[in-house]
PDB file of C-alpha atoms in Angstrom:
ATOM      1  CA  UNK A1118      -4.347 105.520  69.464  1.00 48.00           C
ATOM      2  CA  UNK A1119      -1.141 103.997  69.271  1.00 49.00           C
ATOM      3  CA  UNK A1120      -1.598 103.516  65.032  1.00 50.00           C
ATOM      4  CA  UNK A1121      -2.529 107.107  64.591  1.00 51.00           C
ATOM      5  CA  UNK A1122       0.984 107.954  66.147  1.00 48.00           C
ATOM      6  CA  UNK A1123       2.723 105.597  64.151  1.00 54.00           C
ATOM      7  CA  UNK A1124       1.140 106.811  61.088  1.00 59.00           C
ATOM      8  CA  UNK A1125       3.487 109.880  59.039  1.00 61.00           C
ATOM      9  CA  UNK A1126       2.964 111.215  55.949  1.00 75.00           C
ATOM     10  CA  UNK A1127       1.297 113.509  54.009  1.00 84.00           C
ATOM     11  CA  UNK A1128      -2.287 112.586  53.193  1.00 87.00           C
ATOM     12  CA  UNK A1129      -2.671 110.784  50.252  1.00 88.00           C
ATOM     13  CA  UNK A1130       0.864 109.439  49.538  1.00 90.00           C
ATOM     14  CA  UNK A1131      -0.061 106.092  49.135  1.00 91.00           C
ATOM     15  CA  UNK A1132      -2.363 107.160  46.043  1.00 92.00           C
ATOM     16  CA  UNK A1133       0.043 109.414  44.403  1.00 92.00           C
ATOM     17  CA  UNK A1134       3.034 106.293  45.146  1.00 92.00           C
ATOM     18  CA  UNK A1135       0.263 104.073  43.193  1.00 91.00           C
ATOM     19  CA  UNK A1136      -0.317 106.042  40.475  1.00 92.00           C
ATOM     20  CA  UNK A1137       3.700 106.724  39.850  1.00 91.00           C
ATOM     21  CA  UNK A1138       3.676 102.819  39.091  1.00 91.00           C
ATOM     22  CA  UNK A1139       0.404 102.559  37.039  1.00 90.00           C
ATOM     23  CA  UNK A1140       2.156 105.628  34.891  1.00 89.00           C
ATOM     24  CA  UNK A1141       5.796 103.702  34.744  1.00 88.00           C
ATOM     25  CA  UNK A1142       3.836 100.544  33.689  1.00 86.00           C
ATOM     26  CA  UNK A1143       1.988 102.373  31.030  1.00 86.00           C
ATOM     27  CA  UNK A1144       5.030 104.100  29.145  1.00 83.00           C
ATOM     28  CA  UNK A1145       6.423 100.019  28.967  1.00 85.00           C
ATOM     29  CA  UNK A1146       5.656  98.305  25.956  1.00 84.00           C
ATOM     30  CA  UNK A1147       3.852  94.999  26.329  1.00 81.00           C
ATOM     31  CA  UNK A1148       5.602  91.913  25.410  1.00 82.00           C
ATOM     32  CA  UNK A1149       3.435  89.143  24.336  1.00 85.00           C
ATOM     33  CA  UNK A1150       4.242  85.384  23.734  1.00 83.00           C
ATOM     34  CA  UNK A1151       3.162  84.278  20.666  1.00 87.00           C
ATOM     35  CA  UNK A1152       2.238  80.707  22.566  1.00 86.00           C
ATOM     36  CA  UNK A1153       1.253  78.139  19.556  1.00 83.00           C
ATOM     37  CA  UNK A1154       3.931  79.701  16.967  1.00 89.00           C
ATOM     38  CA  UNK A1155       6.280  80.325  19.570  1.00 89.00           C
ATOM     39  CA  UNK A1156       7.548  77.609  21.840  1.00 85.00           C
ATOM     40  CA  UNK A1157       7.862  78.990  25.395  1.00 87.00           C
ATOM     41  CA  UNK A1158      10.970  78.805  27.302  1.00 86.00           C
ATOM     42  CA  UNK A1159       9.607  76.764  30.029  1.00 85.00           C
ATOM     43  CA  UNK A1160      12.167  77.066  33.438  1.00 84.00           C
ATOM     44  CA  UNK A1161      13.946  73.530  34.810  1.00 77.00           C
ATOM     45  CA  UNK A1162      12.305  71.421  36.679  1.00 80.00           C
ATOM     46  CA  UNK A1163       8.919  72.124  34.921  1.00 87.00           C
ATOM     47  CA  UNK A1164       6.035  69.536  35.647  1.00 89.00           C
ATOM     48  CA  UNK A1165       4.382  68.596  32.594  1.00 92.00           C
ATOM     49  CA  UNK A1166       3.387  64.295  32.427  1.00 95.00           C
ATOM     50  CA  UNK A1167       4.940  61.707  34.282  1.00 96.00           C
ATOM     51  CA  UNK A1168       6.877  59.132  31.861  1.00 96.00           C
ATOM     52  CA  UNK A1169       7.663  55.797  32.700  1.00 97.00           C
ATOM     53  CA  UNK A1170      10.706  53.582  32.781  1.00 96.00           C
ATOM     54  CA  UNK A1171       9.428  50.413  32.393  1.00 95.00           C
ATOM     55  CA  UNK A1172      12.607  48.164  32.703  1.00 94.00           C
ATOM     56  CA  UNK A1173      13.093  49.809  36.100  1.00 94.00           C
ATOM     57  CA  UNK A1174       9.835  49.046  37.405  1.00 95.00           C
ATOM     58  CA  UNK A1175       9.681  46.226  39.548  1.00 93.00           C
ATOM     59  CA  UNK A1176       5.813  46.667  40.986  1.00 94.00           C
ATOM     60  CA  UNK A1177       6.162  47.350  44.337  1.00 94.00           C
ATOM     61  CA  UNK A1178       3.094  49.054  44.012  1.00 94.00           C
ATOM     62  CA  UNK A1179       4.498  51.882  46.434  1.00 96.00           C
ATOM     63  CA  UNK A1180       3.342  54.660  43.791  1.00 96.00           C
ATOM     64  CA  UNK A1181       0.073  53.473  43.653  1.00 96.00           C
ATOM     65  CA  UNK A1182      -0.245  53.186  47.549  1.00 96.00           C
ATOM     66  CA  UNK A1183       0.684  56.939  48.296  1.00 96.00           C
ATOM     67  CA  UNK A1184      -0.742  58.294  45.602  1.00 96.00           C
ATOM     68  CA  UNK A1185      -3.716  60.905  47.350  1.00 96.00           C
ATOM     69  CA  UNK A1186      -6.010  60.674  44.495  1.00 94.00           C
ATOM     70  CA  UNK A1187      -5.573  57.096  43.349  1.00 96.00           C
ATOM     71  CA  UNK A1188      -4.935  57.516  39.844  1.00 96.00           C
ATOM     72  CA  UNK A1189      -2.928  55.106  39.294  1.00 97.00           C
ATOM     73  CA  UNK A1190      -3.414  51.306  37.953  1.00 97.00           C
ATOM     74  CA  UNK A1191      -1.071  48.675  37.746  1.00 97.00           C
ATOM     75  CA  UNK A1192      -1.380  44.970  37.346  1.00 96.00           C
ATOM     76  CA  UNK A1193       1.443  42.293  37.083  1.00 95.00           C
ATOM     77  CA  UNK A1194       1.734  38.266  37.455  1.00 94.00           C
ATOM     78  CA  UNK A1195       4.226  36.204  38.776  1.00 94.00           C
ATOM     79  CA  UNK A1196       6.867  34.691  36.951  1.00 92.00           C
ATOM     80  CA  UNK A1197       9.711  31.761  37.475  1.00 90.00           C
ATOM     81  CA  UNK A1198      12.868  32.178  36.616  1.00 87.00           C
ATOM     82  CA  UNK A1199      15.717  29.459  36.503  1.00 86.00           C
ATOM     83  CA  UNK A1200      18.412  30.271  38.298  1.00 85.00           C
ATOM     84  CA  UNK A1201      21.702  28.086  37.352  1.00 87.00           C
ATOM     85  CA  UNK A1202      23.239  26.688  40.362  1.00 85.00           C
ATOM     86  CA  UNK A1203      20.119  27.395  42.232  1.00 83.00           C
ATOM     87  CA  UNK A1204      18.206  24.501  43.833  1.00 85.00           C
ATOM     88  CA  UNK A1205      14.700  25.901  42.910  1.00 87.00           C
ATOM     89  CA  UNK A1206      13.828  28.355  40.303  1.00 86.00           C
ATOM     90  CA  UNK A1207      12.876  32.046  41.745  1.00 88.00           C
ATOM     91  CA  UNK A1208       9.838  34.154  40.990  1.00 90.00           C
ATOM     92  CA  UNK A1209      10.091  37.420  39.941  1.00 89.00           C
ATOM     93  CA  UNK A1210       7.219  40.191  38.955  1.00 92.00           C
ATOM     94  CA  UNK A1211       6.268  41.227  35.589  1.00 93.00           C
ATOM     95  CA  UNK A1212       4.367  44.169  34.836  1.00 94.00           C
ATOM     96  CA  UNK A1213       1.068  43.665  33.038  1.00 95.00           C
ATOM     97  CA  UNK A1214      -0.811  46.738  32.822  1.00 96.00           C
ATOM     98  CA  UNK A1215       0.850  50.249  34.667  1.00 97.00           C
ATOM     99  CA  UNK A1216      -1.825  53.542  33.929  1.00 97.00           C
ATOM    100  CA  UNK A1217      -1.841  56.720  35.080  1.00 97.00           C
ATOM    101  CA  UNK A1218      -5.526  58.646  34.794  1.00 97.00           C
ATOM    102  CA  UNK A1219      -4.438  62.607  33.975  1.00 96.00           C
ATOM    103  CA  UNK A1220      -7.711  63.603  34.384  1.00 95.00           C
ATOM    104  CA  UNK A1221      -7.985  62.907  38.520  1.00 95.00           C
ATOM    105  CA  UNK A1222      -3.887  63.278  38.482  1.00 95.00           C
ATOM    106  CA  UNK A1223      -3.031  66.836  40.928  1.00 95.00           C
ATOM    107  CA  UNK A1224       0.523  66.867  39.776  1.00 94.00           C
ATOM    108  CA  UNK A1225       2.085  66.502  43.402  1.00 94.00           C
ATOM    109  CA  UNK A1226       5.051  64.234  42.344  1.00 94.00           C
ATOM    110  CA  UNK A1227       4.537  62.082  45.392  1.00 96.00           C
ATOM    111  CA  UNK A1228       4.396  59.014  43.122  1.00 96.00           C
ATOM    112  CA  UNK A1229       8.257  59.955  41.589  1.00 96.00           C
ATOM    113  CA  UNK A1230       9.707  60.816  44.638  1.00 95.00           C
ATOM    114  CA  UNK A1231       8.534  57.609  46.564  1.00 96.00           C
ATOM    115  CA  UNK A1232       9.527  55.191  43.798  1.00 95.00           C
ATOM    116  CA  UNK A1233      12.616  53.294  45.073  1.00 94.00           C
ATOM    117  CA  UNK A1234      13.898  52.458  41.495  1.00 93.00           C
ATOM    118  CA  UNK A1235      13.170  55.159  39.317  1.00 93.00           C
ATOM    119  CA  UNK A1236      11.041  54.112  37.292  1.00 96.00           C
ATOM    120  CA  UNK A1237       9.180  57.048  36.912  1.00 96.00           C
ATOM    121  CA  UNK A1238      10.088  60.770  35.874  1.00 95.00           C
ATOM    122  CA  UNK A1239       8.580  64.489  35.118  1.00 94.00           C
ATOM    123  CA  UNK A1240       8.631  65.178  31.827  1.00 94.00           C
ATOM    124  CA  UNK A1241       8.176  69.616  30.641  1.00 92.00           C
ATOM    125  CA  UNK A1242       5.939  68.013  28.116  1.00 92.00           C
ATOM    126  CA  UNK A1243       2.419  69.857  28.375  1.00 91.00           C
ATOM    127  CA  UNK A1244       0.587  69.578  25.286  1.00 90.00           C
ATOM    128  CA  UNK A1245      -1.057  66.526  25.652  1.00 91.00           C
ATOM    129  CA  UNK A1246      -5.017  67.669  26.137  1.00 91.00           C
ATOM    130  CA  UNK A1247      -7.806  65.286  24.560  1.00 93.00           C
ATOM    131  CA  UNK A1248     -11.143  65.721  22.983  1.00 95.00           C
ATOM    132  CA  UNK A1249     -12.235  63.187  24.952  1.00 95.00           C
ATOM    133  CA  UNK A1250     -11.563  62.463  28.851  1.00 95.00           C
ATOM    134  CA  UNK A1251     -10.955  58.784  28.471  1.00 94.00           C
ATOM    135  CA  UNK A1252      -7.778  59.450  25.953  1.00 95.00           C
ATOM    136  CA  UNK A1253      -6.253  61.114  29.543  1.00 96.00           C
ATOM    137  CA  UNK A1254      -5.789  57.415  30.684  1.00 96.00           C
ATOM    138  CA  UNK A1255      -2.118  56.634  29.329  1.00 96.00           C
ATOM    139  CA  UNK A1256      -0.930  53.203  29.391  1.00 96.00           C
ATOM    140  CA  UNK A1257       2.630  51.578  29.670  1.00 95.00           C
ATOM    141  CA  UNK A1258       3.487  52.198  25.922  1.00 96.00           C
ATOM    142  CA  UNK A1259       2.170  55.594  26.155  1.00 96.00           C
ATOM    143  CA  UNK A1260       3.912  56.470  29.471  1.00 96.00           C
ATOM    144  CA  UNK A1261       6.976  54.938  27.915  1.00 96.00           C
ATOM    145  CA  UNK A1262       6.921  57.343  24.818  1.00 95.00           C
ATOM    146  CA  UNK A1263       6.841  59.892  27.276  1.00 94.00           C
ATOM    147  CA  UNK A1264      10.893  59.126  28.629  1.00 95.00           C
ATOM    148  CA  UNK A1265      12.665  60.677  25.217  1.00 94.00           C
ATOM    149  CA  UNK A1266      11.521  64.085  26.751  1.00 92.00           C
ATOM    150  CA  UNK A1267      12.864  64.144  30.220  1.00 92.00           C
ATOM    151  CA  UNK A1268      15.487  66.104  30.828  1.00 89.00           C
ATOM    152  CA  UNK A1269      18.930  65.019  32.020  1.00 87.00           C
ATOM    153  CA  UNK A1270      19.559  65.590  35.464  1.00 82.00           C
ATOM    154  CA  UNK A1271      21.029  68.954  36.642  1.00 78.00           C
ATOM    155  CA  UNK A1272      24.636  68.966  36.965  1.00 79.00           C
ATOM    156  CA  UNK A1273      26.236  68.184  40.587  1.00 77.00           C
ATOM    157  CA  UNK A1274      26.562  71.513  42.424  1.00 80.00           C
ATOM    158  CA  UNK A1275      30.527  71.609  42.734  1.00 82.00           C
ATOM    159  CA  UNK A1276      29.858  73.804  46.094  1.00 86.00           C
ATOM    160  CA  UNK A1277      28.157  71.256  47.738  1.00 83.00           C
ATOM    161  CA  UNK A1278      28.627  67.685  49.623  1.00 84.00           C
ATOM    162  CA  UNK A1279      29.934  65.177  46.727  1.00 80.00           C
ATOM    163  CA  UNK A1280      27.822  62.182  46.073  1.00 78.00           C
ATOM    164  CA  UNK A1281      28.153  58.824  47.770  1.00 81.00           C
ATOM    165  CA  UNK A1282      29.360  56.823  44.598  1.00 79.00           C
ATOM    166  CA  UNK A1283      32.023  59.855  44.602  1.00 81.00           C
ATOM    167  CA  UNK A1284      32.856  59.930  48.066  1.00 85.00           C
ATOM    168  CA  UNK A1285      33.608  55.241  47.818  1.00 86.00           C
ATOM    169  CA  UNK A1286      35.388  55.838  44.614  1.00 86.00           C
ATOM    170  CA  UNK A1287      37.772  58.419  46.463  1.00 85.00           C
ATOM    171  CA  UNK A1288      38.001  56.111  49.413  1.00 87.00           C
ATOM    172  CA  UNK A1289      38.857  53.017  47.766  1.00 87.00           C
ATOM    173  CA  UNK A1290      41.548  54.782  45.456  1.00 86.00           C
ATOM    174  CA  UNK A1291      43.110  55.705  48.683  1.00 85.00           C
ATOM    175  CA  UNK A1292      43.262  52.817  50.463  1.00 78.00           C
ATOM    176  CA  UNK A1293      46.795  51.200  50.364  1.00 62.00           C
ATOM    177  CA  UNK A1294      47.112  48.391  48.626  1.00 54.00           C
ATOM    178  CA  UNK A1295      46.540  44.895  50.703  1.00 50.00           C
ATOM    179  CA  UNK A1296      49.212  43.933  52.323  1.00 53.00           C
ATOM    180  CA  UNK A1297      50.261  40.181  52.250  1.00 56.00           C
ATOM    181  CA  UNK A1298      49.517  38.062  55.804  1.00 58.00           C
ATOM    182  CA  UNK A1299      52.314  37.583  58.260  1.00 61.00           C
ATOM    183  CA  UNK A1300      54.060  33.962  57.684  1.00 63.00           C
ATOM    184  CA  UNK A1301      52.521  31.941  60.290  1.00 67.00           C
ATOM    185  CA  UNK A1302      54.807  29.597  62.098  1.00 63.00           C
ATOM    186  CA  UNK A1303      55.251  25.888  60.873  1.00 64.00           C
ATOM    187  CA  UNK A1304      53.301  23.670  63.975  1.00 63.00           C
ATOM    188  CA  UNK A1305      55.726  21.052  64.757  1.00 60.00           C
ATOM    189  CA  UNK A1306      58.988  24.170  64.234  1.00 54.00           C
ATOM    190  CA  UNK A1307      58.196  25.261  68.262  1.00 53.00           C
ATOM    191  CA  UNK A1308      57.765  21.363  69.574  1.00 53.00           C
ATOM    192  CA  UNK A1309      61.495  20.602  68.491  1.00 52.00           C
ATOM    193  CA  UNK A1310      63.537  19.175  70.774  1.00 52.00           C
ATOM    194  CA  UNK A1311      64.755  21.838  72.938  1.00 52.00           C
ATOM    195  CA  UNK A1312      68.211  23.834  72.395  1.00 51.00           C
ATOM    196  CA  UNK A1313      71.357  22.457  70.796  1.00 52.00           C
ATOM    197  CA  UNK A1314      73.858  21.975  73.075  1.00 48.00           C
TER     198      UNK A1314
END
């Protein structure tokens, strides 16, 4: 009873409010894109295929680990490298084999946002569809083509917090110069033998 109140109108103002914007609609002309002759303006930010850094890549494997649908593969072996001045050489991880599979890939980013180094990056690029499913595995080299399309990164928002390589620049510039250490007194200038007389 209490939505029969609450209901005002005159009957059939919905359908008359309806057809008002199906007859504004129609009187618009249509604007269509012309898709393969005309490249579409695709907004920032766009998620098209991942592209990979390799230099950055250090195979932590955390990309691989969080990644829901396990699409991607990476292999690496161990190698020594001499340190001079070191008393043993260190070891140090070299990427082998790093592919993503775009056909069981959901596009969720989890892999780019997780990766401590950045090593990996969206890229707006979408036009990348195969014949065949197996060409949808990309390897390093073909992940690595993939980095002259990423964008730059968006400009720093000048209304908001500055950065923290900003914020220690700004701090170190105005810290005062060191100042040099008191003189400290000689040891055997107190032990002298008492006051002059």
């Amino acid at each position: 009873m209490g939505g029969m109140s609450e209901r005002s109108g005159v009957p059939g103002e919905g359908l008359v409010k309806g057809l008002a914007v199906t007859l504004k609609t129609m009187a618009r002309r249509s604007t269509t894109q012309q898709y393969p002759d005309v490249v579409p303006e695709l907004p920032p930010r766009s998620r098209g295929v991942i592209a990979l850094l390799e230099e950055n890549c250090t195979v932590c494997m955390l990309c691989a680990r969080e990644c829901p649908d396990w699409c991607i593969y990476i292999d690496s072996h161990k190698e020594e490298v001499a340190v001079p001045g070191a008393a043993r050489p260190r070891q140090r991880n070299v990427l082998d084999k790093f592919d993503i599979d775009f056909s069981l890939c959901m596009y969720c980013g989890i892999c780019i946002e997780v990766c401590p180094f950045d090593a990996l990056y969206w890229s707006p690029e979408f036009e990348y569809a195969e014949y065949d499913i197996k060409d949808l595995l990309h390897d390093k080299d073909h992940l690595g083509e993939w980095m002259v399309t990423v964008p730059p990164p968006p400009a720093h928002d000048p209304h908001g917090d500055p950065s923290k390589e900003e914020t220690t620049a700004a701090r170190k510039a105005a810290a005062p110069a060191a100042r040099p250490a008191p003189a400290r007194p000689q040891p055997g200038a107190e032990q002298g033998g008492g006051a002059p007389s």
